[in-house]
mmCIF file of C-alpha atoms in Angstrom:
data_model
loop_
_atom_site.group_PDB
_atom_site.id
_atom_site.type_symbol
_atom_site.label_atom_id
_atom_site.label_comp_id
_atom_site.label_asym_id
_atom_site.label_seq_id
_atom_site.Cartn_x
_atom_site.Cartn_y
_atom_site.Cartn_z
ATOM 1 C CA UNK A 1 0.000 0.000 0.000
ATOM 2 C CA UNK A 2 1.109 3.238 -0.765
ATOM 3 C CA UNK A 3 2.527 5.472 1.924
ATOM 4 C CA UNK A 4 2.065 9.137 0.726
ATOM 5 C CA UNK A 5 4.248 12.145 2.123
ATOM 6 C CA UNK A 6 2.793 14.618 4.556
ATOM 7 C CA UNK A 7 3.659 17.864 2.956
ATOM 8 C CA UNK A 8 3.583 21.262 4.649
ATOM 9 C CA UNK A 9 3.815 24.623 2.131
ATOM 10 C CA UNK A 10 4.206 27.957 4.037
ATOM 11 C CA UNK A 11 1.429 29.906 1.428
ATOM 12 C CA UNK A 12 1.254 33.586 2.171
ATOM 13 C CA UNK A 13 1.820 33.047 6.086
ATOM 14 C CA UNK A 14 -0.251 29.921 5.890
ATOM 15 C CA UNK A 15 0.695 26.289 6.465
ATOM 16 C CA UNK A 16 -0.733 24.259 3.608
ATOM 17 C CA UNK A 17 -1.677 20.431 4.418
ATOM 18 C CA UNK A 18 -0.799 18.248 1.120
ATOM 19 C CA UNK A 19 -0.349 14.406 0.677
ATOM 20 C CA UNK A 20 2.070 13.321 -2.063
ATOM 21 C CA UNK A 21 3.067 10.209 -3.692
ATOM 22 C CA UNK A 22 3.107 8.128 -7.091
ATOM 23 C CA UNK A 23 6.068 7.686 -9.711
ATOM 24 C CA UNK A 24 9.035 9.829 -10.174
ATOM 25 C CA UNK A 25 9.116 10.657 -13.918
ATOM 26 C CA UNK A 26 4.831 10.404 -14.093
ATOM 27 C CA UNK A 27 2.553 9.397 -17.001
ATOM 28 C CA UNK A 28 0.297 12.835 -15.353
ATOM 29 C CA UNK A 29 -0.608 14.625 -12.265
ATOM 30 C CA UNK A 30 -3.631 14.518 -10.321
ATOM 31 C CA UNK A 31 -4.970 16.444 -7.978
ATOM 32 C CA UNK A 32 -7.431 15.809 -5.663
ATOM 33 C CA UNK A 33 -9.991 17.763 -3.973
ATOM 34 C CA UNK A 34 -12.340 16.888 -1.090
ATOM 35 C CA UNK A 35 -15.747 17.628 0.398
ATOM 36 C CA UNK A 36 -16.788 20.197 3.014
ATOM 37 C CA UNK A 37 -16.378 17.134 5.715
ATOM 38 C CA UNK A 38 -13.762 15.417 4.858
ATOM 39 C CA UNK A 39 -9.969 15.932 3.981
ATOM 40 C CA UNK A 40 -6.776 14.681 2.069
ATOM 41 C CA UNK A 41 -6.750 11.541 4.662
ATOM 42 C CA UNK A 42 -10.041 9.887 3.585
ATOM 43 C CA UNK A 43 -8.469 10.239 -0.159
ATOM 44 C CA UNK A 44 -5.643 7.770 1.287
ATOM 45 C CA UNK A 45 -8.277 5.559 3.329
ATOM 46 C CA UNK A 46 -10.043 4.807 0.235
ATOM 47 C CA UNK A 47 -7.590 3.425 -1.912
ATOM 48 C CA UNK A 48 -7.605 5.530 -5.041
ATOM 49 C CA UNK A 49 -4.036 6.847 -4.411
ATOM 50 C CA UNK A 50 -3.050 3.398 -4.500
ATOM 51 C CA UNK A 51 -4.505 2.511 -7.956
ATOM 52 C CA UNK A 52 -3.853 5.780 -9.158
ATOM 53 C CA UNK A 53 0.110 5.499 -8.347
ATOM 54 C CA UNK A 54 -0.355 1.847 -10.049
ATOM 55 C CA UNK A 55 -1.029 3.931 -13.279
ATOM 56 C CA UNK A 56 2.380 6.011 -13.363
ATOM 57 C CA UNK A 57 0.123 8.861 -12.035
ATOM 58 C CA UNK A 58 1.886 11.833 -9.589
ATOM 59 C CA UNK A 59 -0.895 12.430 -6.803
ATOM 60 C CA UNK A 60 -1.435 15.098 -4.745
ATOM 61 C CA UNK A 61 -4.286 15.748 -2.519
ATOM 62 C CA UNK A 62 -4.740 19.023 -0.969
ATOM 63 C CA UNK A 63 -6.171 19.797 2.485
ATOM 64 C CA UNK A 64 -8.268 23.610 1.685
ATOM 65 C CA UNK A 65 -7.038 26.402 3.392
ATOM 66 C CA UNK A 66 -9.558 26.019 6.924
ATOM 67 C CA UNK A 67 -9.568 22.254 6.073
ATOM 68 C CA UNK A 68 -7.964 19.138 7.058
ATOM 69 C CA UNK A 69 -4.570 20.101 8.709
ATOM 70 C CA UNK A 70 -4.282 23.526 6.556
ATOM 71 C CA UNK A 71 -4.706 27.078 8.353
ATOM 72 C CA UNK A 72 -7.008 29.354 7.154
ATOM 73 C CA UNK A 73 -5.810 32.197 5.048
ATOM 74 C CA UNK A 74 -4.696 35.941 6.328
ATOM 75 C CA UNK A 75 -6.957 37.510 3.816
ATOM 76 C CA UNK A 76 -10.097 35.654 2.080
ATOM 77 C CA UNK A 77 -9.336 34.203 -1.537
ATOM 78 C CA UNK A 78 -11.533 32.355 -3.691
ATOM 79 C CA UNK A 79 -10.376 28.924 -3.774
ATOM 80 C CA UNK A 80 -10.350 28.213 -7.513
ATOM 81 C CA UNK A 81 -7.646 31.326 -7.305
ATOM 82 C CA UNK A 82 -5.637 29.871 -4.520
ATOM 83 C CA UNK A 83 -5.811 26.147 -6.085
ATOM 84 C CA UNK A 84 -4.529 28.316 -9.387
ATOM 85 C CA UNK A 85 -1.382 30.265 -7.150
ATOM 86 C CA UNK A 86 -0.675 27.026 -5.155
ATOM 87 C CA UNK A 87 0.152 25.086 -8.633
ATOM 88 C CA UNK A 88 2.188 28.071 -9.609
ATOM 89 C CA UNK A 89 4.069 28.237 -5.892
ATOM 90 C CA UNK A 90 4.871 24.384 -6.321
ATOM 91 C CA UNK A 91 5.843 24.575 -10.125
ATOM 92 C CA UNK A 92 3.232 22.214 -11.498
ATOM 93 C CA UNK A 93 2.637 21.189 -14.381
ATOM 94 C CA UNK A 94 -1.361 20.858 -16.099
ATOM 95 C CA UNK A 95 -2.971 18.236 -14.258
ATOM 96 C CA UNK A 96 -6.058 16.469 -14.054
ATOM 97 C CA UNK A 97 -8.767 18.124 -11.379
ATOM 98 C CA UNK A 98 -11.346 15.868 -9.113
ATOM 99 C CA UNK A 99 -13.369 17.694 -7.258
ATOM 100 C CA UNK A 100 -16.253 16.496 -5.306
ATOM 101 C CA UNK A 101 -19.159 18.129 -3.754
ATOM 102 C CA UNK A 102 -18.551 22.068 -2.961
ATOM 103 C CA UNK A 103 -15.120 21.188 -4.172
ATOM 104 C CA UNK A 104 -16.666 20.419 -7.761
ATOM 105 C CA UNK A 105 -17.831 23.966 -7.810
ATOM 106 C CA UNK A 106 -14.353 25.347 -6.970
ATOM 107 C CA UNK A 107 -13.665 23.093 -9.902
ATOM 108 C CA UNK A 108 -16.049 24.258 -12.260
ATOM 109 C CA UNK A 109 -15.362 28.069 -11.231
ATOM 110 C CA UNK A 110 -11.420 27.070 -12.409
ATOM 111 C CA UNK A 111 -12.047 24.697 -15.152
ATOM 112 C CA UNK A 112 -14.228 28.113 -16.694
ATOM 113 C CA UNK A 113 -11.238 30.426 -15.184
ATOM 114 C CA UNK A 114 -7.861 28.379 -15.995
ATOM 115 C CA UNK A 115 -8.654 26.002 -18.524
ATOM 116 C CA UNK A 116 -4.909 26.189 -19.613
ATOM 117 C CA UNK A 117 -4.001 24.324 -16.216
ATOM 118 C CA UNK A 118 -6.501 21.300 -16.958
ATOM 119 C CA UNK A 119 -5.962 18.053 -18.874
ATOM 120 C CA UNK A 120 -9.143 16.739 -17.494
ATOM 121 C CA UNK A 121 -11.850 17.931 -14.901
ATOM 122 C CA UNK A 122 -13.871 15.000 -12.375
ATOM 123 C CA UNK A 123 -17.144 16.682 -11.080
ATOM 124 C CA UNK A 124 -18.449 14.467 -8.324
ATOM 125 C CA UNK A 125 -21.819 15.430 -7.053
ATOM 126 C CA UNK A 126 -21.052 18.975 -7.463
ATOM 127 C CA UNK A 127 -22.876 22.290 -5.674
ATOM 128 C CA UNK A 128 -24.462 24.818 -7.243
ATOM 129 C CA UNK A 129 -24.216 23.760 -10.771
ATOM 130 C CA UNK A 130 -27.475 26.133 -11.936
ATOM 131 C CA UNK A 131 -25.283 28.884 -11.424
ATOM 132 C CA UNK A 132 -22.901 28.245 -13.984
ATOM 133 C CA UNK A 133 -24.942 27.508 -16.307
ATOM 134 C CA UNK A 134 -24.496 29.954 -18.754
ATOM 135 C CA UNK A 135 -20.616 29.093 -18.395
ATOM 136 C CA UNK A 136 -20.446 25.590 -18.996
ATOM 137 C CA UNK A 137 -19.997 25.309 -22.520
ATOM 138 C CA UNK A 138 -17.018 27.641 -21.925
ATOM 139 C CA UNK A 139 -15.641 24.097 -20.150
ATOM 140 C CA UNK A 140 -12.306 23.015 -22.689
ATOM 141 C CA UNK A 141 -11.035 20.042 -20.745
ATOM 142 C CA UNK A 142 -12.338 16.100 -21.114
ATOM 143 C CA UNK A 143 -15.011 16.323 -18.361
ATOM 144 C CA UNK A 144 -16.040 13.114 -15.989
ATOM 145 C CA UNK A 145 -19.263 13.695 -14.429
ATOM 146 C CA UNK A 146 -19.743 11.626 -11.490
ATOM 147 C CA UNK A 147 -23.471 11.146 -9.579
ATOM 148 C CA UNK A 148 -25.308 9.088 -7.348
ATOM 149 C CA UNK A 149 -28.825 9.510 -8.280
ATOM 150 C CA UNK A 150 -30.126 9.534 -4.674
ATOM 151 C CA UNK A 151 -28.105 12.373 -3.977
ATOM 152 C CA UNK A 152 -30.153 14.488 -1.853
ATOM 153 C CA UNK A 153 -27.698 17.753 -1.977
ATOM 154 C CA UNK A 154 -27.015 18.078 -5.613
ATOM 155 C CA UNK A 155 -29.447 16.461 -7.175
ATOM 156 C CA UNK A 156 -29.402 14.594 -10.220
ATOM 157 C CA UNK A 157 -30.391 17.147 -12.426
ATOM 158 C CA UNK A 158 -27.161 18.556 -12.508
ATOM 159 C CA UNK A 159 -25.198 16.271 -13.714
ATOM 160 C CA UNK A 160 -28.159 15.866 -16.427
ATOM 161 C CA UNK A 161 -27.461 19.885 -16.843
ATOM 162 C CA UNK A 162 -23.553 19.474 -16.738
ATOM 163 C CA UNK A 163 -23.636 16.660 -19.165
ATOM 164 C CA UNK A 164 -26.005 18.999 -21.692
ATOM 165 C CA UNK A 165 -23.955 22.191 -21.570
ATOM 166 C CA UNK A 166 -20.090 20.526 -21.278
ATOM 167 C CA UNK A 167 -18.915 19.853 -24.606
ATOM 168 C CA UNK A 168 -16.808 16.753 -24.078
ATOM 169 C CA UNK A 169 -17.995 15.061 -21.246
ATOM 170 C CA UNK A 170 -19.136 11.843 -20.021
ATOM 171 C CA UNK A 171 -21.393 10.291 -17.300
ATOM 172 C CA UNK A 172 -21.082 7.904 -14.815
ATOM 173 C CA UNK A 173 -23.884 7.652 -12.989
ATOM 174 C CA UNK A 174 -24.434 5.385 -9.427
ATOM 175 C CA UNK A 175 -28.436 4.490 -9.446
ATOM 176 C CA UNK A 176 -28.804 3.947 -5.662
ATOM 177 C CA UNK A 177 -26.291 5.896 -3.668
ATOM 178 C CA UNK A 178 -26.031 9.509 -2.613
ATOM 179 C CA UNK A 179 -23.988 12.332 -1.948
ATOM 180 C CA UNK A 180 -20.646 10.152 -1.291
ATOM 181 C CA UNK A 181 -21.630 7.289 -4.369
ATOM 182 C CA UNK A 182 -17.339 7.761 -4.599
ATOM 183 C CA UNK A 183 -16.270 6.815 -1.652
ATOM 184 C CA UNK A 184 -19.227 4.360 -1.276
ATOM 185 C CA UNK A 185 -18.380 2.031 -4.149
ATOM 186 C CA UNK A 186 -15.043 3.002 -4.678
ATOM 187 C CA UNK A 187 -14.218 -0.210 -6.961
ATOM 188 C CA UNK A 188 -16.367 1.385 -9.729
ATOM 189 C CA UNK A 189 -15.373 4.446 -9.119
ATOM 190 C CA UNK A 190 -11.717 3.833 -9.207
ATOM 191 C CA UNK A 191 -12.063 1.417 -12.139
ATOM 192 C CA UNK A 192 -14.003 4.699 -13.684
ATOM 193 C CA UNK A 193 -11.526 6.995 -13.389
ATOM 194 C CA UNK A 194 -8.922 5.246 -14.374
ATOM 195 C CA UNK A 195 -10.125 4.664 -17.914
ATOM 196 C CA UNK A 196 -11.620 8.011 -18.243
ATOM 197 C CA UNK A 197 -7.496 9.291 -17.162
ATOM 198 C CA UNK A 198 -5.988 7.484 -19.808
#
């Protein structure tokens, strides 16, 4: 099993939380996002790092400034802005985005803002989708939408709306799970992601 690096980043006066691991000279980056309840660690718990890093991927899941182990900014930034100045302070490269929940709107908001930073976007039961609709088709990057039909916090209708407006996208849909259909089949999900990657 893979044993990913605790990284700290001093950003602005802030200690960042990060978890890094995967190959050396890397078929592509991915970063990973998390809900408003959960953090970098559950990433690690569920076993996607592991399959990712099987797949010559470079991983790196990000604790939100106020989340997880990472202080809260000095001064309030939008995230999709500090996500943006974070992979400029640690020299990345483009990279594939998963974002789930109110994380897949800070995902939409820079897919539509920084589309030059994207090889692909993962929307997983994402927030507030209606208002970005008139933005969507503005969306360049291969697009994974992600939804568990039951969801009672996004509901399904926006990944229905996401899949409409996105040019190149794709939907993977869970029929009878919720809000966390990721983490709560995680072999499908995993297995989904890593074809939609390639």
């Amino acid at each position: 099993m893979t044993i990913p690096v605790d990284k700290f980043v001093n950003f602005q006066g802030s200690m960042i939380h990060y978890l890094i691991c995967g190959a050396e000279n890397p078929g592509g980056w991915v970063v990973l996002l998390h809900g408003k309840r959960f953090s970098a660690k559950d990433w690690q718990e569920s076993g996607l790092l592991d399959q990712l890093e099987k797949e010559n991927y470079k991983i790196l899941a990000l604790d939100l400034p106020g989340y997880g182990l990472s202080e809260k900014l000095p001064t309030e930034k939008n995230f999709e802005d500090f996500i943006f100045e974070f992979s400029k302070q640690l020299t990345l490269p483009a990279f594939h985005l998963i974002g789930p929940s109110f994380s897949g709107e800070i995902s939409l908001k820079f897919a539509i803002k920084y589309p030059e930073l994207l090889l692909s976007l993962t929307l997983i039961d994402s927030i507030n989708v209606d208002q970005y609709e008139k933005q969507l088709n503005e969306i360049a990057a291969k697009t994974l939408i992600v939804w568990g039909k039951e969801d009672q916090i996004a509901p399904y209708n926006y990944a229905l709306l996401l899949k409409d407006k996105i040019p190149n996208s794709q939907l993977l849909t869970f029929d009878h799970l919720g809000h966390t259909c990721y983490f709560d089949d995680m072999a499908t999900f995993s297995q989904n992601i890593l074809l939609f990657l390639r």
